[in-house]
Amino acid sequence: MEQFVEKIHIYHTNDLHSHFESWPQISRYLLTQQAIHANASETSFRFDIGDHVDRSHPFTEGTAGKGNVALLNSAGYDAVTIGNNEGITLSKNALNTLYEGADFDVILCNLVETDGSIPKWMKLYKIYSTVEGTRVGVIGATAMYTDFYSKLGWHIHEPHAALKAVVEKIRHEVDILICLSHLGVNEDRLLAEVCPEIDVILGAHTHHLFPEGELVHHSLLAATGKFGQYVGRVTLEVDTKSNRLLKKEATVIPVGDLASGKDDVHEVNGLLNAGQIALDEKVFFIETPLKQQLFANSSLATFFGQALLAYTHADCAMFNAGIFLRSLEQGWVTKRHLHELLPHPINVCVVTLRGEELLRVYHTAQNEQWPQLEIKGLGFRGTLMGNMIFEQLAMNGDGHLLVGSEIVQTDHIYRLATLDMFTFGYFFPMLKDVEKEYVMPELIRDIMAWYGKREMMESLGLLEENE
């Protein structure tokens, strides 16, 4: 029987993290390819696999991520799924309103309201029809940060089970199944094993790059690394008589090889300027400068440590000096200053420890190699760890650990305020499974702003007694 072959072209991006420096080239390439395929009467799709939003960029912060949505609109995206940056660095209200102006579908099957209902901004799946009538089912899932989502008022389902349930529901209604997976490379490989009905898994989260894809059983895995360095392209060939998938290939296009336009730099700088203008709002006034020190304690670190204790009512605090990316000069501190100081999407976490556990944490933090350690990921947007800083936690001359002025008792319970990145097990394995409470949705710069306002109001005699 004669074969009639349809070509379907899929373009995908992931983990841009608001690195807009190459966005003009990416957008122009996607729109150009869309026009080329349309002129050839061929179907093409454009998908983003999450973490397009990153609050470390002033444009994203100043627009609460809506600027990112506008950029996706302008590049003609058909659908996206969310990453952890969209999901857990935005408040619930900010995520609920993020996609109000979207011209694309948000496809996600494992995030629901606490009562089990589906948020109005998302779809569990979408079935698209190509020029030749091939039915393309698109599903999506995001990484399972249970504690964070719960604290924000969401319920996150185990992604593999959620995806398999959707596949079971729609597999007889589609000819091709594509998954937008912000789960990570190992989870994608496992998904290909447990759900072989999925033809293509477009990956993200772990910033992995597959220059020619990776075939795991029946499924083709594709991913483009991070920061907009590549655009992914998957080409499918389908027998339109039998609706059978004949061929699938993956490749990546280096964005650095794409042509630049004369206005590209102006466009990128315009995003930065728009963000800075949006953040140019006075927050609090300081009488004396708060200076940054990477390898020593500082007035800035003391101010921040006191902010953590005041906000959380913890007994002591621990954080690294590398979180501070600038100093604060005397005068008005604006939202922009605080964003430049603490661009990290990092939350505070209060961990409950016995005295002997607190002592172990303190000794672990004395690692002499840590101050010069370069940190990547975990929400950290600086470079080096810097010295570990303690507030109301110190060793006295007799070798006893003190919380305030009291010697730590091994069987007593203490509450330590720290950064969420120290509770994931990478630096302090003992903190991974202890009792903890994440402070959300406030990021560390929000707590700094709260404390600065409070101190200013108190100095003016305007602070209410219980405030």
Short mmCIF file of C-alpha atoms in Angstrom, two decimals:
data_model
loop_
_atom_site.label_atom_id
_atom_site.label_comp_id
_atom_site.label_asym_id
_atom_site.label_seq_id
_atom_site.Cartn_x
_atom_site.Cartn_y
_atom_site.Cartn_z
CA MET A 1 0.00 0.00 0.00
CA GLU A 2 1.29 3.44 -0.89
CA GLN A 3 2.55 5.49 2.01
CA PHE A 4 1.66 9.12 2.58
CA VAL A 5 4.13 10.63 5.03
CA GLU A 6 3.48 13.73 7.11
CA LYS A 7 6.32 15.63 8.77
CA ILE A 8 5.67 17.24 12.15
CA HIS A 9 8.22 19.68 13.57
CA ILE A 10 8.56 20.31 17.31
CA TYR A 11 10.70 23.11 18.75
CA HIS A 12 11.38 23.21 22.46
CA THR A 13 13.19 25.21 25.13
CA ASN A 14 13.74 24.60 28.83
CA ASP A 15 15.31 26.16 31.89
CA LEU A 16 15.83 29.60 30.39
CA HIS A 17 15.89 30.99 33.95
CA SER A 18 15.23 34.51 32.62
CA HIS A 19 18.55 34.54 30.73
CA PHE A 20 17.22 36.93 28.12
CA GLU A 21 20.55 37.76 26.49
CA SER A 22 19.77 35.43 23.55
CA TRP A 23 16.00 35.74 23.59
CA PRO A 24 15.79 37.95 20.46
CA GLN A 25 17.62 35.27 18.43
CA ILE A 26 15.49 32.46 19.90
CA SER A 27 12.22 34.27 19.26
CA ARG A 28 13.19 35.26 15.72
CA TYR A 29 14.29 31.70 14.90
CA LEU A 30 11.06 30.17 16.18
CA LEU A 31 8.89 32.62 14.26
CA THR A 32 10.93 32.14 11.09
CA GLN A 33 10.68 28.35 11.30
CA GLN A 34 6.96 28.59 11.98
CA ALA A 35 6.48 30.60 8.79
CA ILE A 36 8.67 28.23 6.74
CA HIS A 37 6.66 25.19 7.84
CA ALA A 38 3.34 26.95 7.34
CA ASN A 39 4.33 27.89 3.78
CA ALA A 40 5.15 24.23 3.16
CA SER A 41 1.77 23.18 4.65
CA GLU A 42 3.58 21.37 7.46
CA THR A 43 2.62 21.46 11.14
CA SER A 44 5.01 22.81 13.75
CA PHE A 45 4.76 23.26 17.51
CA ARG A 46 6.68 25.33 20.05
CA PHE A 47 6.88 24.14 23.66
CA ASP A 48 8.64 25.41 26.79
CA ILE A 49 9.35 22.87 29.50
CA GLY A 50 9.47 25.16 32.53
CA ASP A 51 11.73 27.43 34.55
CA HIS A 52 11.40 30.15 31.92
CA VAL A 53 10.66 32.39 34.91
CA ASP A 54 13.48 33.21 37.32
CA ARG A 55 13.07 35.99 39.84
CA SER A 56 16.81 36.69 39.82
CA HIS A 57 16.25 38.92 36.76
CA PRO A 58 14.80 42.40 37.43
CA PHE A 59 12.36 42.10 34.51
CA THR A 60 10.87 38.92 35.93
CA GLU A 61 10.81 40.27 39.47
CA GLY A 62 9.39 43.63 38.44
CA THR A 63 6.59 42.06 36.37
CA ALA A 64 5.93 39.09 38.71
CA GLY A 65 6.72 36.80 35.75
CA LYS A 66 4.06 38.28 33.46
CA GLY A 67 6.81 39.76 31.30
CA ASN A 68 8.05 36.22 30.64
CA VAL A 69 4.55 35.23 29.53
CA ALA A 70 4.47 38.18 27.13
CA LEU A 71 7.79 37.03 25.63
CA LEU A 72 6.45 33.50 25.14
CA ASN A 73 3.38 34.97 23.47
CA SER A 74 5.48 37.03 21.08
CA ALA A 75 7.49 33.96 20.06
CA GLY A 76 4.37 32.00 19.17
CA TYR A 77 4.55 29.22 21.77
CA ASP A 78 1.76 26.66 21.65
CA ALA A 79 2.09 25.21 25.16
CA VAL A 80 4.27 25.17 28.27
CA THR A 81 4.48 23.31 31.52
CA ILE A 82 5.72 24.83 34.75
CA GLY A 83 9.01 24.30 36.51
CA ASN A 84 9.77 24.69 40.18
CA ASN A 85 10.65 28.35 39.61
CA GLU A 86 7.14 29.10 38.41
CA GLY A 87 5.64 26.75 40.99
CA ILE A 88 7.38 27.48 44.27
CA THR A 89 9.14 30.84 43.98
CA LEU A 90 5.86 32.63 43.27
CA SER A 91 3.07 33.02 45.79
CA LYS A 92 -0.10 31.07 45.13
CA ASN A 93 -1.88 34.21 43.99
CA ALA A 94 1.02 35.15 41.69
CA LEU A 95 0.95 31.70 40.05
CA ASN A 96 -2.84 31.77 39.79
CA THR A 97 -2.62 35.04 37.85
CA LEU A 98 0.66 34.45 36.01
CA TYR A 99 -0.88 33.10 32.81
CA GLU A 100 -3.93 35.37 32.60
CA GLY A 101 -2.62 36.94 29.39
CA ALA A 102 -1.19 33.75 27.86
CA ASP A 103 -1.94 32.92 24.23
CA PHE A 104 -0.71 29.36 24.81
CA ASP A 105 -1.84 26.35 26.83
CA VAL A 106 -0.37 25.51 30.24
CA ILE A 107 -0.33 21.72 30.43
CA LEU A 108 0.21 20.06 33.78
CA CYS A 109 -1.35 17.00 35.40
CA ASN A 110 0.15 16.72 38.88
CA LEU A 111 -0.66 20.02 40.62
CA VAL A 112 -4.10 20.67 42.10
CA GLU A 113 -5.84 22.73 44.74
CA THR A 114 -5.89 21.23 48.22
CA ASP A 115 -9.52 20.18 47.64
CA GLY A 116 -8.45 18.29 44.50
CA SER A 117 -9.90 20.75 41.99
CA ILE A 118 -7.99 21.80 38.85
CA PRO A 119 -6.73 25.42 38.71
CA LYS A 120 -8.44 27.39 35.96
CA TRP A 121 -5.14 28.35 34.30
CA MET A 122 -4.01 24.80 33.50
CA LYS A 123 -5.08 21.82 31.40
CA LEU A 124 -4.43 18.19 32.27
CA TYR A 125 -3.73 17.53 28.60
CA LYS A 126 -4.35 18.96 25.15
CA ILE A 127 -4.99 17.14 21.86
CA TYR A 128 -3.81 19.08 18.82
CA SER A 129 -4.64 18.23 15.22
CA THR A 130 -2.06 18.60 12.45
CA VAL A 131 -2.59 19.73 8.86
CA GLU A 132 -3.16 16.11 7.84
CA GLY A 133 -5.38 15.33 10.80
CA THR A 134 -2.82 13.50 12.94
CA ARG A 135 -3.89 13.72 16.58
CA VAL A 136 -1.03 14.86 18.85
CA GLY A 137 -1.66 14.46 22.58
CA VAL A 138 0.43 16.64 24.87
CA ILE A 139 0.76 15.97 28.61
CA GLY A 140 2.99 17.55 31.26
CA ALA A 141 4.26 17.24 34.80
CA THR A 142 6.55 19.11 37.18
CA ALA A 143 8.97 18.10 39.92
CA MET A 144 7.50 16.97 43.22
CA TYR A 145 8.48 19.51 45.91
CA THR A 146 5.86 18.29 48.36
CA ASP A 147 6.68 20.45 51.40
CA PHE A 148 7.03 23.65 49.39
CA TYR A 149 3.80 23.21 47.45
CA SER A 150 1.92 22.25 50.60
CA LYS A 151 3.14 25.37 52.38
CA LEU A 152 1.90 27.50 49.47
CA GLY A 153 -1.56 25.91 49.52
CA TRP A 154 -1.15 23.44 46.64
CA HIS A 155 -1.18 19.66 46.47
CA ILE A 156 1.43 18.01 44.27
CA HIS A 157 0.88 14.45 43.01
CA GLU A 158 3.54 11.87 42.28
CA PRO A 159 4.24 12.66 38.60
CA HIS A 160 4.61 9.19 37.10
CA ALA A 161 1.31 7.99 38.49
CA ALA A 162 -0.41 11.20 37.40
CA LEU A 163 1.01 10.97 33.88
CA LYS A 164 0.08 7.30 33.52
CA ALA A 165 -3.50 8.12 34.54
CA VAL A 166 -3.77 10.79 31.83
CA VAL A 167 -2.16 8.53 29.23
CA GLU A 168 -4.66 5.80 30.07
CA LYS A 169 -7.47 8.31 29.59
CA ILE A 170 -6.43 9.67 26.19
CA ARG A 171 -4.25 7.05 24.51
CA HIS A 172 -7.07 5.81 22.28
CA GLU A 173 -7.89 9.37 21.22
CA VAL A 174 -4.41 10.27 19.93
CA ASP A 175 -1.90 9.07 17.35
CA ILE A 176 1.19 10.56 19.02
CA LEU A 177 1.93 11.28 22.69
CA ILE A 178 4.36 13.99 23.78
CA CYS A 179 5.26 14.70 27.40
CA LEU A 180 6.50 18.08 28.65
CA SER A 181 8.53 16.87 31.62
CA HIS A 182 10.07 19.17 34.21
CA LEU A 183 11.15 16.14 36.23
CA GLY A 184 14.84 15.63 35.48
CA VAL A 185 16.77 13.19 33.31
CA ASN A 186 16.64 10.16 35.62
CA GLU A 187 12.90 10.57 36.14
CA ASP A 188 12.45 10.85 32.36
CA ARG A 189 14.33 7.61 31.78
CA LEU A 190 12.18 5.89 34.36
CA LEU A 191 9.04 7.38 32.81
CA ALA A 192 10.04 5.92 29.44
CA GLU A 193 10.18 2.49 31.08
CA VAL A 194 6.95 2.64 33.05
CA CYS A 195 4.90 4.45 30.40
CA PRO A 196 6.07 3.20 26.98
CA GLU A 197 3.02 4.72 25.26
CA ILE A 198 4.79 8.11 25.32
CA ASP A 199 6.55 8.73 22.01
CA VAL A 200 8.59 11.82 22.91
CA ILE A 201 9.67 13.16 26.32
CA LEU A 202 10.86 16.76 26.23
CA GLY A 203 12.95 17.15 29.37
CA ALA A 204 14.10 19.83 31.80
CA HIS A 205 14.96 20.56 35.44
CA THR A 206 18.40 18.90 35.62
CA HIS A 207 19.78 21.09 32.78
CA HIS A 208 20.81 18.06 30.75
CA LEU A 209 21.59 18.34 27.06
CA PHE A 210 20.87 15.68 24.45
CA PRO A 211 22.44 16.88 21.16
CA GLU A 212 20.85 13.97 19.25
CA GLY A 213 18.26 12.82 21.75
CA GLU A 214 18.34 9.58 23.70
CA LEU A 215 16.18 6.57 22.94
CA VAL A 216 14.90 4.70 26.00
CA HIS A 217 12.85 1.72 24.85
CA HIS A 218 10.11 3.26 22.68
CA SER A 219 10.47 6.86 23.90
CA LEU A 220 12.73 9.55 22.42
CA LEU A 221 14.15 11.87 25.10
CA ALA A 222 15.16 15.41 24.10
CA ALA A 223 16.52 18.32 26.15
CA THR A 224 18.38 21.59 25.54
CA GLY A 225 20.53 22.21 28.60
CA LYS A 226 19.95 25.61 30.21
CA PHE A 227 19.90 29.40 29.88
CA GLY A 228 18.76 29.49 26.25
CA GLN A 229 22.04 28.14 24.90
CA TYR A 230 20.21 25.79 22.54
CA VAL A 231 16.81 25.36 20.91
CA GLY A 232 15.67 21.78 20.53
CA ARG A 233 14.11 20.37 17.38
CA VAL A 234 12.30 17.05 17.07
CA THR A 235 11.10 15.85 13.67
CA LEU A 236 8.41 13.19 13.42
CA GLU A 237 7.31 11.32 10.32
CA VAL A 238 3.84 9.76 10.34
CA ASP A 239 2.11 7.45 7.88
CA THR A 240 -1.15 9.32 7.39
CA LYS A 241 -2.98 6.20 6.13
CA SER A 242 -2.27 4.08 9.20
CA ASN A 243 -1.45 6.96 11.62
CA ARG A 244 1.69 5.02 12.47
CA LEU A 245 4.79 6.88 13.64
CA LEU A 246 7.53 5.92 11.19
CA LYS A 247 10.50 7.98 12.36
CA LYS A 248 11.56 10.40 15.10
CA GLU A 249 14.76 12.38 15.32
CA ALA A 250 16.09 14.96 17.78
CA THR A 251 18.74 17.62 17.41
CA VAL A 252 19.67 20.96 18.96
CA ILE A 253 20.44 24.30 17.38
CA PRO A 254 23.21 26.33 19.08
CA VAL A 255 21.71 29.75 19.69
CA GLY A 256 25.16 31.28 19.34
CA ASP A 257 25.10 30.28 15.68
CA LEU A 258 21.84 32.12 14.99
CA ALA A 259 21.97 35.48 13.27
CA SER A 260 21.84 38.60 15.45
CA GLY A 261 19.81 41.67 14.61
CA LYS A 262 20.96 45.26 14.99
CA ASP A 263 18.36 45.94 17.69
CA ASP A 264 18.95 42.79 19.76
CA VAL A 265 21.17 44.42 22.39
CA HIS A 266 18.75 47.31 22.71
CA GLU A 267 15.88 44.86 23.23
CA VAL A 268 17.71 42.92 25.95
CA ASN A 269 18.77 46.12 27.72
CA GLY A 270 15.20 47.33 27.49
CA LEU A 271 14.00 44.34 29.50
CA LEU A 272 16.60 45.05 32.16
CA ASN A 273 15.71 48.74 32.32
CA ALA A 274 11.99 48.01 32.51
CA GLY A 275 12.60 45.70 35.45
CA GLN A 276 14.77 48.21 37.28
CA ILE A 277 12.17 50.95 36.83
CA ALA A 278 9.44 48.66 38.16
CA LEU A 279 11.56 47.97 41.26
CA ASP A 280 12.42 51.62 41.92
CA GLU A 281 10.26 51.84 45.05
CA LYS A 282 11.51 52.99 48.46
CA VAL A 283 11.31 50.33 51.18
CA PHE A 284 13.18 51.62 54.24
CA PHE A 285 15.83 54.14 55.28
CA ILE A 286 19.15 53.33 56.97
CA GLU A 287 21.25 55.88 58.85
CA THR A 288 24.55 54.05 58.36
CA PRO A 289 25.88 51.85 55.52
CA LEU A 290 25.59 48.08 55.77
CA LYS A 291 28.77 46.70 54.25
CA GLN A 292 29.24 43.30 52.64
CA GLN A 293 32.11 41.00 53.64
CA LEU A 294 32.54 37.67 51.86
CA PHE A 295 35.04 36.09 54.24
CA ALA A 296 34.12 37.72 57.55
CA ASN A 297 31.15 38.84 59.58
CA SER A 298 29.80 42.27 58.72
CA SER A 299 27.21 44.85 59.67
CA LEU A 300 25.10 43.63 56.75
CA ALA A 301 25.25 40.02 57.97
CA THR A 302 24.34 41.09 61.51
CA PHE A 303 21.34 43.04 60.20
CA PHE A 304 20.20 40.04 58.17
CA GLY A 305 20.74 37.60 61.05
CA GLN A 306 18.66 39.79 63.35
CA ALA A 307 15.97 39.94 60.65
CA LEU A 308 15.79 36.14 60.53
CA LEU A 309 15.43 35.84 64.29
CA ALA A 310 12.86 38.62 64.52
CA TYR A 311 10.75 37.12 61.74
CA THR A 312 10.92 33.46 62.76
CA HIS A 313 11.37 33.78 66.57
CA ALA A 314 14.04 31.09 66.28
CA ASP A 315 16.76 30.67 68.90
CA CYS A 316 19.67 31.14 66.50
CA ALA A 317 20.46 31.52 62.81
CA MET A 318 22.98 30.28 60.26
CA PHE A 319 23.62 31.43 56.68
CA ASN A 320 26.53 32.03 54.31
CA ALA A 321 28.07 35.42 53.56
CA GLY A 322 28.04 34.66 49.82
CA ILE A 323 24.31 35.39 49.62
CA PHE A 324 25.07 39.13 49.77
CA LEU A 325 26.00 40.40 46.31
CA ARG A 326 26.47 44.05 47.25
CA SER A 327 26.49 46.46 50.20
CA LEU A 328 23.71 48.85 51.19
CA GLU A 329 24.67 52.50 51.32
CA GLN A 330 23.29 55.06 53.75
CA GLY A 331 19.89 56.41 52.70
CA TRP A 332 16.79 54.93 51.15
CA VAL A 333 16.85 51.22 50.29
CA THR A 334 14.62 50.38 47.31
CA LYS A 335 13.18 47.13 46.03
CA ARG A 336 15.85 47.26 43.34
CA HIS A 337 18.63 47.51 45.93
CA LEU A 338 17.21 44.51 47.80
CA HIS A 339 16.87 42.53 44.59
CA GLU A 340 20.48 43.29 43.63
CA LEU A 341 21.56 42.38 47.16
CA LEU A 342 19.61 39.10 47.40
CA PRO A 343 18.46 37.95 43.93
CA HIS A 344 18.14 34.33 45.05
CA PRO A 345 14.78 32.51 45.03
CA ILE A 346 15.63 31.19 48.49
CA ASN A 347 13.31 30.79 51.46
CA VAL A 348 14.08 30.63 55.15
CA CYS A 349 13.62 27.32 56.91
CA VAL A 350 13.38 26.80 60.66
CA VAL A 351 14.74 23.41 61.72
CA THR A 352 14.14 21.86 65.12
CA LEU A 353 17.23 20.20 66.57
CA ARG A 354 18.39 18.56 69.75
CA GLY A 355 21.46 20.14 71.28
CA GLU A 356 23.74 17.35 70.08
CA GLU A 357 22.42 17.81 66.52
CA LEU A 358 22.94 21.57 66.68
CA LEU A 359 26.53 20.94 67.78
CA ARG A 360 27.06 18.65 64.77
CA VAL A 361 25.67 21.29 62.43
CA TYR A 362 27.97 23.94 63.90
CA HIS A 363 31.08 21.74 63.53
CA THR A 364 30.12 20.72 59.96
CA ALA A 365 29.86 24.42 59.07
CA GLN A 366 33.52 24.94 60.03
CA ASN A 367 34.66 23.22 56.82
CA GLU A 368 37.68 25.28 55.74
CA GLN A 369 37.08 24.63 52.04
CA TRP A 370 33.54 25.98 51.98
CA PRO A 371 34.24 29.74 51.86
CA GLN A 372 35.98 29.36 48.45
CA LEU A 373 33.47 26.82 47.16
CA GLU A 374 31.62 27.80 43.99
CA ILE A 375 27.93 26.98 44.32
CA LYS A 376 25.64 26.19 41.40
CA GLY A 377 21.94 25.57 41.73
CA LEU A 378 19.86 25.15 44.92
CA GLY A 379 18.35 28.58 44.25
CA PHE A 380 21.70 30.29 44.86
CA ARG A 381 22.43 33.07 42.35
CA GLY A 382 25.82 34.18 43.66
CA THR A 383 29.22 32.63 43.06
CA LEU A 384 31.13 31.62 46.21
CA MET A 385 29.82 30.24 49.48
CA GLY A 386 31.75 32.74 51.60
CA ASN A 387 32.13 32.35 55.35
CA MET A 388 29.36 30.71 57.36
CA ILE A 389 27.74 33.32 59.57
CA PHE A 390 25.96 32.64 62.86
CA GLU A 391 23.58 34.79 64.84
CA GLN A 392 23.14 34.00 68.54
CA LEU A 393 25.28 30.89 68.06
CA ALA A 394 28.98 30.87 69.00
CA MET A 395 31.71 28.86 70.68
CA ASN A 396 33.08 30.31 73.92
CA GLY A 397 36.65 30.20 75.13
CA ASP A 398 36.05 26.99 77.05
CA GLY A 399 34.92 25.11 73.97
CA HIS A 400 31.22 25.22 74.79
CA LEU A 401 28.64 26.08 72.14
CA LEU A 402 26.37 28.92 73.21
CA VAL A 403 22.89 29.86 72.06
CA GLY A 404 22.74 33.45 73.18
CA SER A 405 24.53 33.35 76.51
CA GLU A 406 23.43 29.83 77.46
CA ILE A 407 25.54 26.70 76.99
CA VAL A 408 23.88 24.26 74.60
CA GLN A 409 22.50 21.23 76.41
CA THR A 410 22.65 18.02 74.39
CA ASP A 411 19.09 16.95 75.22
CA HIS A 412 17.43 20.37 74.88
CA ILE A 413 15.46 21.40 71.79
CA TYR A 414 16.55 24.41 69.72
CA ARG A 415 15.11 26.15 66.66
CA LEU A 416 17.66 27.15 64.02
CA ALA A 417 16.70 29.59 61.23
CA THR A 418 18.67 28.88 58.06
CA LEU A 419 18.39 28.90 54.26
CA ASP A 420 16.32 26.26 52.52
CA MET A 421 19.31 25.23 50.38
CA PHE A 422 21.01 23.89 53.52
CA THR A 423 18.11 21.50 54.23
CA PHE A 424 18.34 19.50 50.99
CA GLY A 425 21.15 17.24 52.22
CA TYR A 426 24.05 18.49 50.06
CA PHE A 427 25.93 20.42 52.73
CA PHE A 428 24.27 19.25 55.93
CA PRO A 429 22.99 15.66 55.50
CA MET A 430 21.71 15.73 59.09
CA LEU A 431 19.21 18.49 58.20
CA LYS A 432 17.47 16.58 55.41
CA ASP A 433 15.17 14.51 57.63
CA VAL A 434 14.78 16.60 60.78
CA GLU A 435 11.59 18.48 61.66
CA LYS A 436 11.45 21.65 59.61
CA GLU A 437 9.16 24.51 58.68
CA TYR A 438 9.65 26.49 55.48
CA VAL A 439 8.76 30.17 55.54
CA MET A 440 6.76 30.82 52.36
CA PRO A 441 6.02 32.58 50.09
CA GLU A 442 8.46 35.17 51.48
CA LEU A 443 11.94 35.04 49.98
CA ILE A 444 14.94 36.13 52.04
CA ARG A 445 14.84 39.63 50.52
CA ASP A 446 11.20 39.95 51.62
CA ILE A 447 12.23 39.23 55.20
CA MET A 448 15.03 41.78 54.90
CA ALA A 449 12.46 44.33 53.67
CA TRP A 450 10.06 43.53 56.54
CA TYR A 451 12.79 43.95 59.14
CA GLY A 452 14.15 47.16 57.60
CA LYS A 453 10.68 48.70 57.61
CA ARG A 454 10.14 47.61 61.20
CA GLU A 455 13.42 49.07 62.38
CA MET A 456 12.71 52.34 60.58
CA MET A 457 9.22 52.60 62.06
CA GLU A 458 10.56 51.81 65.52
CA SER A 459 13.22 54.52 65.25
CA LEU A 460 10.46 57.00 64.35
CA GLY A 461 8.32 55.87 67.27
CA LEU A 462 5.61 54.65 64.89
CA LEU A 463 5.78 50.91 65.60
CA GLU A 464 2.76 49.39 67.26
CA GLU A 465 3.48 47.43 70.43
CA ASN A 466 2.55 44.03 68.93
CA GLU A 467 3.83 44.68 65.40
#
